[in-house]
Amino acid sequence: MTTTTRVPQEERTRAMRARLLEATVECLVERGFSGTSTTLVSERAGVSRGAQLHHFPTKNDLVVAAVEHLTEVRGAELAAAARALPQGPRRTRAVLEMLGDHFTSPVFTAALELWVAARTDATLLAAVAPLEQRVGREVHRLTVELLGADEQQPGVRELVQATLDLVRGLGLAATITDDTRRRRRILDRWAAVLDETLHPEPKGAR
Amino acid sequence: MTTTTRVPQEERTRAMRARLLEATVECLVERGFSGTSTTLVSERAGVSRGAQLHHFPTKNDLVVAAVEHLTEVRGAELAAAARALPQGPRRTRAVLEMLGDHFTSPVFTAALELWVAARTDATLLAAVAPLEQRVGREVHRLTVELLGADEQQPGVRELVQATLDLVRGLGLAATITDDTRRRRRILDRWAAVLDETLHPEPKGAR
């Protein structure tokens, strides 16, 4: 009997935690880090203050857990997008489109709020910095794989890193102005640079 | 007599305003947007609350004026750095170093705090967005000039824009981790790509 009653309870707890973390991400996107409060999050998640405080006693606990949650959401989003990529000559541009979409999504926006808040908050930084490094390594590895890049070749690793810094810069630019058309042209051009370097072909082959 | 007494007063006022704006930038860098208050700024600037409130009645007034001030500081910094650039084959890399330094300076950090705060604050956004567009155009024009890029050539304009988005992305990455060495390798690589495209030379010419 203990087992059968415990399982639903665990499920309810897990679902409640997920609602709290998703509400935290939504709050970060809509109101920014400073506009996010535990009270607002519990209201939005439809979770009692008591239950919320039990799981995440402080705003930092909540936000740090939301970063972890964000990391999983990011990973799942990217993996899903990666499976839908075309093969052949359109692939590089499609990989860049996927990365561009990712770095202009609400997930990026919420992460940006955390990065910037962590810059002047040592406790938050201690939780955010190692996570960001882990996510950074995973996104790098995925990008290498998707682009079919050979990092043994000199300069290829740096070009992949530059690609990720480029989309991060485009993401930051997109937070205050909608520059979708500009971004599209830049990614077109970048795809050409990448293809020339990563997949050089004899002249006239395409 | 009116003229001789008014001039020193105007000078004192200008100096006081400059101190307030510089203190605002310092506060933004050290404590972030949410940690910046008019009280802290007037203490740091050594200006009475009354005088400060007379010139900048609200935090937004102060911060918006500081953005304008930042814009001038940015422009002067870049112009000074541009005059010291070498000619010849090392020039492209030196231009990238200059941009990389600029986008990892306290000026960038303070601007980042404003961008992110403006994302969820319509009043601040109304002041920050047009300024950022103006600064963006100026930095683009300067970069084209310094790189000796011919924007009439197809794809060159996008390559210059990509360069600026790349250094913006590197600047954002640098806010929470010191990645100077990584940045150096990426800029080395990107300088090679830019030179191949912007200044193609016959094989073996260098």
mmCIF file of C-alpha atoms in Angstrom:
data_model
loop_
_atom_site.group_PDB
_atom_site.id
_atom_site.type_symbol
_atom_site.label_atom_id
_atom_site.label_comp_id
_atom_site.label_asym_id
_atom_site.label_seq_id
_atom_site.Cartn_x
_atom_site.Cartn_y
_atom_site.Cartn_z
ATOM 1 C CA MET A 1 0.000 0.000 0.000
ATOM 2 C CA THR A 2 2.847 2.390 0.776
ATOM 3 C CA THR A 3 4.138 2.101 -2.780
ATOM 4 C CA THR A 4 0.803 2.669 -4.523
ATOM 5 C CA THR A 5 0.078 5.832 -2.510
ATOM 6 C CA ARG A 6 3.635 7.158 -2.811
ATOM 7 C CA VAL A 7 3.837 7.030 -6.585
ATOM 8 C CA PRO A 8 0.966 9.444 -7.323
ATOM 9 C CA GLN A 9 2.314 11.758 -4.613
ATOM 10 C CA GLU A 10 5.741 11.767 -6.254
ATOM 11 C CA GLU A 11 4.141 12.453 -9.607
ATOM 12 C CA ARG A 12 2.112 15.330 -8.198
ATOM 13 C CA THR A 13 5.258 16.763 -6.620
ATOM 14 C CA ARG A 14 7.194 16.474 -9.864
ATOM 15 C CA ALA A 15 4.388 18.143 -11.838
ATOM 16 C CA MET A 16 4.163 20.936 -9.261
ATOM 17 C CA ARG A 17 7.917 21.548 -9.397
ATOM 18 C CA ALA A 18 7.792 21.669 -13.189
ATOM 19 C CA ARG A 19 4.931 24.216 -13.058
ATOM 20 C CA LEU A 20 6.930 26.385 -10.644
ATOM 21 C CA LEU A 21 10.052 26.258 -12.819
ATOM 22 C CA GLU A 22 8.152 27.014 -16.002
ATOM 23 C CA ALA A 23 6.376 29.911 -14.297
ATOM 24 C CA THR A 24 9.791 31.198 -13.205
ATOM 25 C CA VAL A 25 11.066 31.140 -16.787
ATOM 26 C CA GLU A 26 7.914 32.960 -17.970
ATOM 27 C CA CYS A 27 8.358 35.589 -15.254
ATOM 28 C CA LEU A 28 12.003 36.095 -16.223
ATOM 29 C CA VAL A 29 11.026 36.619 -19.864
ATOM 30 C CA GLU A 30 8.096 38.958 -19.154
ATOM 31 C CA ARG A 31 9.378 40.950 -16.191
ATOM 32 C CA GLY A 32 13.120 40.374 -16.079
ATOM 33 C CA PHE A 33 15.159 39.111 -13.146
ATOM 34 C CA SER A 34 14.415 42.054 -10.860
ATOM 35 C CA GLY A 35 10.675 41.845 -11.628
ATOM 36 C CA THR A 36 10.557 38.145 -10.743
ATOM 37 C CA SER A 37 9.441 37.296 -7.217
ATOM 38 C CA THR A 38 8.552 34.063 -5.453
ATOM 39 C CA THR A 39 5.039 35.434 -4.817
ATOM 40 C CA LEU A 40 4.435 36.130 -8.509
ATOM 41 C CA VAL A 41 5.769 32.719 -9.476
ATOM 42 C CA SER A 42 3.589 30.805 -7.042
ATOM 43 C CA GLU A 43 0.503 32.749 -8.187
ATOM 44 C CA ARG A 44 1.274 32.092 -11.831
ATOM 45 C CA ALA A 45 1.981 28.398 -11.220
ATOM 46 C CA GLY A 46 -1.197 27.997 -9.141
ATOM 47 C CA VAL A 47 0.855 26.575 -6.272
ATOM 48 C CA SER A 48 0.342 27.567 -2.625
ATOM 49 C CA ARG A 49 2.976 29.793 -1.027
ATOM 50 C CA GLY A 50 3.615 27.098 1.576
ATOM 51 C CA ALA A 51 4.282 24.367 -0.980
ATOM 52 C CA GLN A 52 6.458 26.679 -3.025
ATOM 53 C CA LEU A 53 8.536 27.761 -0.029
ATOM 54 C CA HIS A 54 8.929 24.108 0.950
ATOM 55 C CA HIS A 55 10.543 23.264 -2.405
ATOM 56 C CA PHE A 56 12.342 26.561 -3.112
ATOM 57 C CA PRO A 57 12.821 28.602 0.060
ATOM 58 C CA THR A 58 14.382 31.629 -1.668
ATOM 59 C CA LYS A 59 14.241 33.418 -5.017
ATOM 60 C CA ASN A 60 17.785 32.260 -5.745
ATOM 61 C CA ASP A 61 16.861 28.599 -5.122
ATOM 62 C CA LEU A 62 13.965 28.984 -7.516
ATOM 63 C CA VAL A 63 15.964 30.746 -10.187
ATOM 64 C CA VAL A 64 18.907 28.350 -9.972
ATOM 65 C CA ALA A 65 16.558 25.373 -10.334
ATOM 66 C CA ALA A 66 14.946 27.164 -13.265
ATOM 67 C CA VAL A 67 18.388 27.467 -14.896
ATOM 68 C CA GLU A 68 18.796 23.693 -14.590
ATOM 69 C CA HIS A 69 15.324 23.271 -16.022
ATOM 70 C CA LEU A 70 16.158 25.713 -18.845
ATOM 71 C CA THR A 71 19.216 23.641 -19.659
ATOM 72 C CA GLU A 72 17.073 20.553 -20.182
ATOM 73 C CA VAL A 73 14.513 22.497 -22.215
ATOM 74 C CA ARG A 74 17.317 23.898 -24.388
ATOM 75 C CA GLY A 75 18.817 20.467 -24.931
ATOM 76 C CA ALA A 76 15.488 18.906 -25.905
ATOM 77 C CA GLU A 77 14.652 21.820 -28.241
ATOM 78 C CA LEU A 78 17.976 21.574 -30.026
ATOM 79 C CA ALA A 79 17.847 17.801 -30.336
ATOM 80 C CA ALA A 80 14.344 17.984 -31.847
ATOM 81 C CA ALA A 81 15.392 20.696 -34.307
ATOM 82 C CA ALA A 82 18.540 18.745 -35.236
ATOM 83 C CA ARG A 83 16.538 15.679 -36.272
ATOM 84 C CA ALA A 84 14.585 17.745 -38.801
ATOM 85 C CA LEU A 85 17.662 19.163 -40.589
ATOM 86 C CA PRO A 86 18.074 18.479 -44.312
ATOM 87 C CA GLN A 87 21.123 16.775 -45.787
ATOM 88 C CA GLY A 88 23.128 18.146 -48.725
ATOM 89 C CA PRO A 89 24.030 21.703 -49.746
ATOM 90 C CA ARG A 90 21.232 23.378 -47.743
ATOM 91 C CA ARG A 91 22.365 21.791 -44.494
ATOM 92 C CA THR A 92 24.849 24.423 -43.238
ATOM 93 C CA ARG A 93 22.325 27.234 -43.669
ATOM 94 C CA ALA A 94 19.668 25.125 -41.931
ATOM 95 C CA VAL A 95 22.010 24.482 -38.975
ATOM 96 C CA LEU A 96 22.557 28.257 -38.681
ATOM 97 C CA GLU A 97 18.802 28.868 -38.862
ATOM 98 C CA MET A 98 18.312 26.397 -36.023
ATOM 99 C CA LEU A 99 20.993 28.086 -33.906
ATOM 100 C CA GLY A 100 19.639 31.542 -34.776
ATOM 101 C CA ASP A 101 16.129 30.471 -33.706
ATOM 102 C CA HIS A 102 17.487 29.017 -30.496
ATOM 103 C CA PHE A 103 19.405 32.172 -29.573
ATOM 104 C CA THR A 104 16.354 34.356 -30.155
ATOM 105 C CA SER A 105 13.904 32.117 -28.269
ATOM 106 C CA PRO A 106 12.375 32.788 -24.823
ATOM 107 C CA VAL A 107 14.853 30.234 -23.471
ATOM 108 C CA PHE A 108 17.734 32.495 -24.522
ATOM 109 C CA THR A 109 15.962 35.555 -23.128
ATOM 110 C CA ALA A 110 15.477 33.938 -19.717
ATOM 111 C CA ALA A 111 19.114 32.775 -19.712
ATOM 112 C CA LEU A 112 20.222 36.307 -20.628
ATOM 113 C CA GLU A 113 18.357 37.685 -17.609
ATOM 114 C CA LEU A 114 20.198 35.178 -15.414
ATOM 115 C CA TRP A 115 23.621 35.882 -16.948
ATOM 116 C CA VAL A 116 23.251 39.590 -16.417
ATOM 117 C CA ALA A 117 21.883 39.227 -12.877
ATOM 118 C CA ALA A 118 24.680 36.749 -12.050
ATOM 119 C CA ARG A 119 27.301 39.282 -13.132
ATOM 120 C CA THR A 120 26.637 41.300 -9.956
ATOM 121 C CA ASP A 121 25.397 38.485 -7.668
ATOM 122 C CA ALA A 122 28.123 36.104 -6.448
ATOM 123 C CA THR A 123 25.712 33.424 -5.178
ATOM 124 C CA LEU A 124 23.848 33.298 -8.443
ATOM 125 C CA LEU A 125 27.114 33.369 -10.416
ATOM 126 C CA ALA A 126 28.392 30.307 -8.529
ATOM 127 C CA ALA A 127 25.385 28.356 -9.792
ATOM 128 C CA VAL A 128 25.089 29.879 -13.261
ATOM 129 C CA ALA A 129 28.735 29.877 -14.434
ATOM 130 C CA PRO A 130 29.416 26.102 -14.314
ATOM 131 C CA LEU A 131 26.036 25.359 -15.878
ATOM 132 C CA GLU A 132 26.686 27.823 -18.692
ATOM 133 C CA GLN A 133 30.057 26.210 -19.338
ATOM 134 C CA ARG A 134 28.437 22.783 -19.515
ATOM 135 C CA VAL A 135 25.685 24.012 -21.834
ATOM 136 C CA GLY A 136 28.297 25.831 -23.920
ATOM 137 C CA ARG A 137 30.313 22.622 -24.360
ATOM 138 C CA GLU A 138 27.191 20.630 -25.298
ATOM 139 C CA VAL A 139 26.042 23.193 -27.863
ATOM 140 C CA HIS A 140 29.571 23.295 -29.300
ATOM 141 C CA ARG A 141 29.721 19.500 -29.604
ATOM 142 C CA LEU A 142 26.289 19.404 -31.241
ATOM 143 C CA THR A 143 27.245 22.171 -33.698
ATOM 144 C CA VAL A 144 30.456 20.362 -34.714
ATOM 145 C CA GLU A 145 28.444 17.211 -35.326
ATOM 146 C CA LEU A 146 25.648 18.928 -37.261
ATOM 147 C CA LEU A 147 28.046 20.901 -39.455
ATOM 148 C CA GLY A 148 30.175 17.817 -40.080
ATOM 149 C CA ALA A 149 33.187 19.918 -39.042
ATOM 150 C CA ASP A 150 36.601 18.282 -38.685
ATOM 151 C CA GLU A 151 38.198 19.915 -35.655
ATOM 152 C CA GLN A 152 41.527 18.254 -36.459
ATOM 153 C CA GLN A 153 41.897 20.786 -39.282
ATOM 154 C CA PRO A 154 43.621 23.997 -38.145
ATOM 155 C CA GLY A 155 41.239 26.851 -37.478
ATOM 156 C CA VAL A 156 38.035 24.790 -37.677
ATOM 157 C CA ARG A 157 37.452 24.722 -33.908
ATOM 158 C CA GLU A 158 37.762 28.520 -33.781
ATOM 159 C CA LEU A 159 35.344 28.922 -36.685
ATOM 160 C CA VAL A 160 32.742 26.788 -34.890
ATOM 161 C CA GLN A 161 33.221 28.855 -31.721
ATOM 162 C CA ALA A 162 32.945 32.063 -33.762
ATOM 163 C CA THR A 163 29.650 30.741 -35.165
ATOM 164 C CA LEU A 164 28.250 30.327 -31.649
ATOM 165 C CA ASP A 165 29.494 33.753 -30.548
ATOM 166 C CA LEU A 166 27.908 35.224 -33.688
ATOM 167 C CA VAL A 167 24.482 33.743 -32.941
ATOM 168 C CA ARG A 168 24.822 34.846 -29.307
ATOM 169 C CA GLY A 169 25.514 38.397 -30.528
ATOM 170 C CA LEU A 170 22.538 38.208 -32.899
ATOM 171 C CA GLY A 171 20.400 36.996 -29.998
ATOM 172 C CA LEU A 172 21.404 39.943 -27.850
ATOM 173 C CA ALA A 173 20.676 42.385 -30.686
ATOM 174 C CA ALA A 174 17.230 40.821 -31.133
ATOM 175 C CA THR A 175 16.207 41.438 -27.516
ATOM 176 C CA ILE A 176 15.536 45.134 -28.097
ATOM 177 C CA THR A 177 14.906 45.383 -31.849
ATOM 178 C CA ASP A 178 13.290 42.954 -34.242
ATOM 179 C CA ASP A 179 16.013 42.456 -36.828
ATOM 180 C CA THR A 180 14.878 39.187 -38.386
ATOM 181 C CA ARG A 181 15.659 40.301 -41.959
ATOM 182 C CA ARG A 182 19.124 41.557 -41.075
ATOM 183 C CA ARG A 183 19.818 38.290 -39.205
ATOM 184 C CA ARG A 184 18.714 36.230 -42.228
ATOM 185 C CA ARG A 185 21.147 37.991 -44.580
ATOM 186 C CA ILE A 186 24.013 37.650 -42.113
ATOM 187 C CA LEU A 187 23.376 33.931 -41.657
ATOM 188 C CA ASP A 188 23.206 33.485 -45.460
ATOM 189 C CA ARG A 189 26.646 35.059 -45.725
ATOM 190 C CA TRP A 190 28.043 33.125 -42.761
ATOM 191 C CA ALA A 191 26.836 29.831 -44.250
ATOM 192 C CA ALA A 192 28.832 30.616 -47.394
ATOM 193 C CA VAL A 193 31.968 31.324 -45.331
ATOM 194 C CA LEU A 194 31.513 28.080 -43.375
ATOM 195 C CA ASP A 195 30.934 25.983 -46.487
ATOM 196 C CA GLU A 196 34.000 27.424 -48.204
ATOM 197 C CA THR A 197 36.144 26.501 -45.226
ATOM 198 C CA LEU A 198 34.551 23.323 -43.875
ATOM 199 C CA HIS A 199 33.463 21.688 -47.106
ATOM 200 C CA PRO A 200 35.672 23.073 -49.896
ATOM 201 C CA GLU A 201 34.649 21.764 -53.301
ATOM 202 C CA PRO A 202 36.385 21.866 -56.670
ATOM 203 C CA LYS A 203 35.357 25.020 -58.592
ATOM 204 C CA GLY A 204 32.161 24.568 -60.510
ATOM 205 C CA ALA A 205 31.145 21.435 -58.598
ATOM 206 C CA ARG A 206 27.868 23.030 -57.437
ATOM 207 C CA MET B 1 29.301 91.311 -14.620
ATOM 208 C CA THR B 2 26.427 88.945 -15.402
ATOM 209 C CA THR B 3 28.555 87.129 -18.016
ATOM 210 C CA THR B 4 31.647 86.697 -15.819
ATOM 211 C CA THR B 5 29.659 85.198 -12.941
ATOM 212 C CA ARG B 6 27.522 82.995 -15.179
ATOM 213 C CA VAL B 7 30.374 81.232 -16.954
ATOM 214 C CA PRO B 8 31.963 79.637 -13.860
ATOM 215 C CA GLN B 9 28.477 78.610 -12.714
ATOM 216 C CA GLU B 10 27.818 76.934 -16.055
ATOM 217 C CA GLU B 11 31.159 75.191 -15.842
ATOM 218 C CA ARG B 12 30.429 73.968 -12.332
ATOM 219 C CA THR B 13 27.044 72.698 -13.463
ATOM 220 C CA ARG B 14 28.564 70.883 -16.431
ATOM 221 C CA ALA B 15 31.241 69.278 -14.249
ATOM 222 C CA MET B 16 28.617 68.216 -11.706
ATOM 223 C CA ARG B 17 26.435 66.670 -14.388
ATOM 224 C CA ALA B 18 29.434 64.783 -15.780
ATOM 225 C CA ARG B 19 30.273 63.461 -12.279
ATOM 226 C CA LEU B 20 26.680 62.283 -11.830
ATOM 227 C CA LEU B 21 26.647 60.524 -15.202
ATOM 228 C CA GLU B 22 30.019 58.866 -14.649
ATOM 229 C CA ALA B 23 28.908 57.715 -11.193
ATOM 230 C CA THR B 24 25.779 56.248 -12.810
ATOM 231 C CA VAL B 25 27.887 54.260 -15.270
ATOM 232 C CA GLU B 26 30.107 53.000 -12.422
ATOM 233 C CA CYS B 27 27.039 51.975 -10.419
ATOM 234 C CA LEU B 28 25.597 50.118 -13.418
ATOM 235 C CA VAL B 29 28.856 48.206 -13.874
ATOM 236 C CA GLU B 30 29.320 47.352 -10.184
ATOM 237 C CA ARG B 31 25.747 46.768 -9.047
ATOM 238 C CA GLY B 32 23.719 46.312 -12.200
ATOM 239 C CA PHE B 33 20.606 48.231 -13.207
ATOM 240 C CA SER B 34 18.457 47.047 -10.306
ATOM 241 C CA GLY B 35 21.213 47.857 -7.794
ATOM 242 C CA THR B 36 21.574 51.403 -9.121
ATOM 243 C CA SER B 37 19.665 54.097 -7.219
ATOM 244 C CA THR B 38 19.661 57.886 -7.358
ATOM 245 C CA THR B 39 20.785 57.968 -3.693
ATOM 246 C CA LEU B 40 23.824 55.786 -4.384
ATOM 247 C CA VAL B 41 24.733 57.820 -7.447
ATOM 248 C CA SER B 42 24.580 61.186 -5.672
ATOM 249 C CA GLU B 43 26.704 59.819 -2.795
ATOM 250 C CA ARG B 44 29.286 58.431 -5.175
ATOM 251 C CA ALA B 45 29.393 61.621 -7.236
ATOM 252 C CA GLY B 46 29.659 63.792 -4.112
ATOM 253 C CA VAL B 47 26.638 65.814 -5.233
ATOM 254 C CA SER B 48 23.829 66.867 -2.893
ATOM 255 C CA ARG B 49 20.496 65.074 -3.254
ATOM 256 C CA GLY B 50 18.821 68.416 -3.979
ATOM 257 C CA ALA B 51 21.173 69.289 -6.827
ATOM 258 C CA GLN B 52 20.913 65.786 -8.244
ATOM 259 C CA LEU B 53 17.114 65.774 -8.151
ATOM 260 C CA HIS B 54 17.091 69.187 -9.815
ATOM 261 C CA HIS B 55 19.024 67.855 -12.819
ATOM 262 C CA PHE B 56 17.684 64.297 -12.945
ATOM 263 C CA PRO B 57 14.386 63.954 -11.080
ATOM 264 C CA THR B 58 14.063 60.174 -11.558
ATOM 265 C CA LYS B 59 16.283 57.125 -11.922
ATOM 266 C CA ASN B 60 15.160 56.806 -15.542
ATOM 267 C CA ASP B 61 16.159 60.421 -16.298
ATOM 268 C CA LEU B 62 19.563 59.723 -14.832
ATOM 269 C CA VAL B 63 20.055 56.445 -16.642
ATOM 270 C CA VAL B 64 18.858 57.771 -19.995
ATOM 271 C CA ALA B 65 21.266 60.722 -19.708
ATOM 272 C CA ALA B 66 23.992 58.246 -18.777
ATOM 273 C CA VAL B 67 23.244 56.318 -21.995
ATOM 274 C CA GLU B 68 23.779 59.515 -23.979
ATOM 275 C CA HIS B 69 26.973 60.100 -22.039
ATOM 276 C CA LEU B 70 28.044 56.496 -22.676
ATOM 277 C CA THR B 71 27.517 57.028 -26.372
ATOM 278 C CA GLU B 72 29.958 59.930 -26.360
ATOM 279 C CA VAL B 73 32.470 58.004 -24.242
ATOM 280 C CA ARG B 74 32.211 55.058 -26.661
ATOM 281 C CA GLY B 75 32.719 57.289 -29.676
ATOM 282 C CA ALA B 76 35.776 59.003 -28.172
ATOM 283 C CA GLU B 77 37.294 55.664 -27.082
ATOM 284 C CA LEU B 78 36.885 54.142 -30.520
ATOM 285 C CA ALA B 79 38.214 57.206 -32.326
ATOM 286 C CA ALA B 80 41.316 57.243 -30.101
ATOM 287 C CA ALA B 81 41.914 53.521 -30.622
ATOM 288 C CA ALA B 82 41.391 53.891 -34.382
ATOM 289 C CA ARG B 83 44.134 56.512 -34.685
ATOM 290 C CA ALA B 84 46.672 54.098 -33.171
ATOM 291 C CA LEU B 85 45.965 51.245 -35.635
ATOM 292 C CA PRO B 86 48.855 49.945 -37.755
ATOM 293 C CA GLN B 87 48.764 49.868 -41.558
ATOM 294 C CA GLY B 88 49.601 46.801 -43.638
ATOM 295 C CA PRO B 89 48.966 43.084 -43.084
ATOM 296 C CA ARG B 90 48.481 43.358 -39.289
ATOM 297 C CA ARG B 91 45.717 45.923 -39.635
ATOM 298 C CA THR B 92 42.631 43.647 -39.829
ATOM 299 C CA ARG B 93 43.635 41.761 -36.693
ATOM 300 C CA ALA B 94 44.315 45.066 -34.918
ATOM 301 C CA VAL B 95 40.857 46.357 -35.887
ATOM 302 C CA LEU B 96 39.320 43.188 -34.409
ATOM 303 C CA GLU B 97 41.402 43.589 -31.237
ATOM 304 C CA MET B 98 40.107 47.141 -30.898
ATOM 305 C CA LEU B 99 36.496 46.016 -31.354
ATOM 306 C CA GLY B 100 37.030 43.069 -28.990
ATOM 307 C CA ASP B 101 38.430 45.416 -26.323
ATOM 308 C CA HIS B 102 35.544 47.796 -26.811
ATOM 309 C CA PHE B 103 32.901 45.095 -26.437
ATOM 310 C CA THR B 104 34.495 43.803 -23.223
ATOM 311 C CA SER B 105 34.990 47.252 -21.637
ATOM 312 C CA PRO B 106 32.974 48.720 -18.740
ATOM 313 C CA VAL B 107 31.206 50.851 -21.346
ATOM 314 C CA PHE B 108 29.815 47.686 -22.950
ATOM 315 C CA THR B 109 28.897 46.252 -19.551
ATOM 316 C CA ALA B 110 26.936 49.359 -18.570
ATOM 317 C CA ALA B 111 25.192 49.376 -21.952
ATOM 318 C CA LEU B 112 24.329 45.677 -21.512
ATOM 319 C CA GLU B 113 22.660 46.458 -18.174
ATOM 320 C CA LEU B 114 20.569 49.122 -19.926
ATOM 321 C CA TRP B 115 19.658 46.902 -22.878
ATOM 322 C CA VAL B 116 18.461 44.131 -20.615
ATOM 323 C CA ALA B 117 16.559 46.492 -18.302
ATOM 324 C CA ALA B 118 14.991 48.223 -21.334
ATOM 325 C CA ARG B 119 13.682 44.888 -22.596
ATOM 326 C CA THR B 120 11.031 44.888 -19.846
ATOM 327 C CA ASP B 121 10.686 48.677 -19.304
ATOM 328 C CA ALA B 122 8.844 50.518 -22.089
ATOM 329 C CA THR B 123 9.921 54.023 -20.964
ATOM 330 C CA LEU B 124 13.564 53.058 -20.881
ATOM 331 C CA LEU B 125 13.240 51.199 -24.189
ATOM 332 C CA ALA B 126 11.855 54.308 -25.897
ATOM 333 C CA ALA B 127 15.063 56.147 -24.979
ATOM 334 C CA VAL B 128 17.548 53.299 -25.410
ATOM 335 C CA ALA B 129 16.404 51.775 -28.735
ATOM 336 C CA PRO B 130 16.940 54.822 -31.033
ATOM 337 C CA LEU B 131 20.272 55.585 -29.363
ATOM 338 C CA GLU B 132 21.440 52.007 -29.825
ATOM 339 C CA GLN B 133 20.465 52.146 -33.489
ATOM 340 C CA ARG B 134 22.453 55.363 -33.921
ATOM 341 C CA VAL B 135 25.486 53.961 -32.118
ATOM 342 C CA GLY B 136 25.173 50.743 -34.127
ATOM 343 C CA ARG B 137 25.220 52.691 -37.416
ATOM 344 C CA GLU B 138 28.246 54.726 -36.297
ATOM 345 C CA VAL B 139 30.225 51.669 -35.211
ATOM 346 C CA HIS B 140 29.335 49.957 -38.502
ATOM 347 C CA ARG B 141 30.507 52.965 -40.544
ATOM 348 C CA LEU B 142 33.749 53.174 -38.550
ATOM 349 C CA THR B 143 34.395 49.423 -38.977
ATOM 350 C CA VAL B 144 33.868 49.610 -42.753
ATOM 351 C CA GLU B 145 36.312 52.500 -42.926
ATOM 352 C CA LEU B 146 38.948 50.883 -40.688
ATOM 353 C CA LEU B 147 38.802 47.540 -42.517
ATOM 354 C CA GLY B 148 38.930 49.267 -45.897
ATOM 355 C CA ALA B 149 35.862 47.194 -46.827
ATOM 356 C CA ASP B 150 34.102 47.838 -50.147
ATOM 357 C CA GLU B 151 30.391 47.497 -49.400
ATOM 358 C CA GLN B 152 29.593 47.638 -53.115
ATOM 359 C CA GLN B 153 30.915 44.075 -53.350
ATOM 360 C CA PRO B 154 28.212 41.447 -52.744
ATOM 361 C CA GLY B 155 28.256 40.012 -49.232
ATOM 362 C CA VAL B 156 30.740 42.498 -47.792
ATOM 363 C CA ARG B 157 28.152 44.483 -45.861
ATOM 364 C CA GLU B 158 26.877 41.281 -44.224
ATOM 365 C CA LEU B 159 30.428 40.233 -43.364
ATOM 366 C CA VAL B 160 31.029 43.543 -41.568
ATOM 367 C CA GLN B 161 27.723 43.174 -39.693
ATOM 368 C CA ALA B 162 28.622 39.595 -38.782
ATOM 369 C CA THR B 163 31.931 40.889 -37.394
ATOM 370 C CA LEU B 164 30.078 43.273 -35.088
ATOM 371 C CA ASP B 165 27.597 40.609 -33.984
ATOM 372 C CA LEU B 166 30.537 38.280 -33.323
ATOM 373 C CA VAL B 167 32.290 40.778 -31.024
ATOM 374 C CA ARG B 168 28.963 41.516 -29.311
ATOM 375 C CA GLY B 169 28.580 37.782 -28.637
ATOM 376 C CA LEU B 170 32.162 37.599 -27.355
ATOM 377 C CA GLY B 171 31.419 40.581 -25.102
ATOM 378 C CA LEU B 172 28.372 38.875 -23.630
ATOM 379 C CA ALA B 173 30.347 35.672 -23.000
ATOM 380 C CA ALA B 174 33.067 37.700 -21.255
ATOM 381 C CA THR B 175 30.638 39.177 -18.715
ATOM 382 C CA ILE B 176 30.486 35.990 -16.650
ATOM 383 C CA THR B 177 33.726 34.174 -17.537
ATOM 384 C CA ASP B 178 37.155 35.502 -18.390
ATOM 385 C CA ASP B 179 37.772 33.967 -21.779
ATOM 386 C CA THR B 180 40.502 36.249 -23.086
ATOM 387 C CA ARG B 181 42.552 33.407 -24.595
ATOM 388 C CA ARG B 182 39.585 31.854 -26.360
ATOM 389 C CA ARG B 183 38.605 35.283 -27.705
ATOM 390 C CA ARG B 184 42.140 35.870 -29.019
ATOM 391 C CA ARG B 185 42.153 32.613 -31.013
ATOM 392 C CA ILE B 186 38.706 33.311 -32.459
ATOM 393 C CA LEU B 187 39.698 36.812 -33.548
ATOM 394 C CA ASP B 188 42.931 35.447 -35.106
ATOM 395 C CA ARG B 189 40.848 33.051 -37.156
ATOM 396 C CA TRP B 190 38.234 35.641 -38.090
ATOM 397 C CA ALA B 191 40.934 38.102 -39.217
ATOM 398 C CA ALA B 192 42.162 35.447 -41.653
ATOM 399 C CA VAL B 193 38.638 34.917 -43.021
ATOM 400 C CA LEU B 194 38.098 38.680 -43.398
ATOM 401 C CA ASP B 195 41.425 39.204 -45.151
ATOM 402 C CA GLU B 196 40.765 36.362 -47.589
ATOM 403 C CA THR B 197 37.425 37.909 -48.500
ATOM 404 C CA LEU B 198 38.031 41.648 -48.233
ATOM 405 C CA HIS B 199 41.612 41.837 -49.455
ATOM 406 C CA PRO B 200 42.245 38.772 -51.633
ATOM 407 C CA GLU B 201 45.862 38.589 -52.778
ATOM 408 C CA PRO B 202 47.575 36.413 -55.337
ATOM 409 C CA LYS B 203 48.891 33.202 -53.723
ATOM 410 C CA GLY B 204 52.332 33.669 -52.200
ATOM 411 C CA ALA B 205 52.143 37.478 -52.265
ATOM 412 C CA ARG B 206 52.624 37.689 -48.485
#
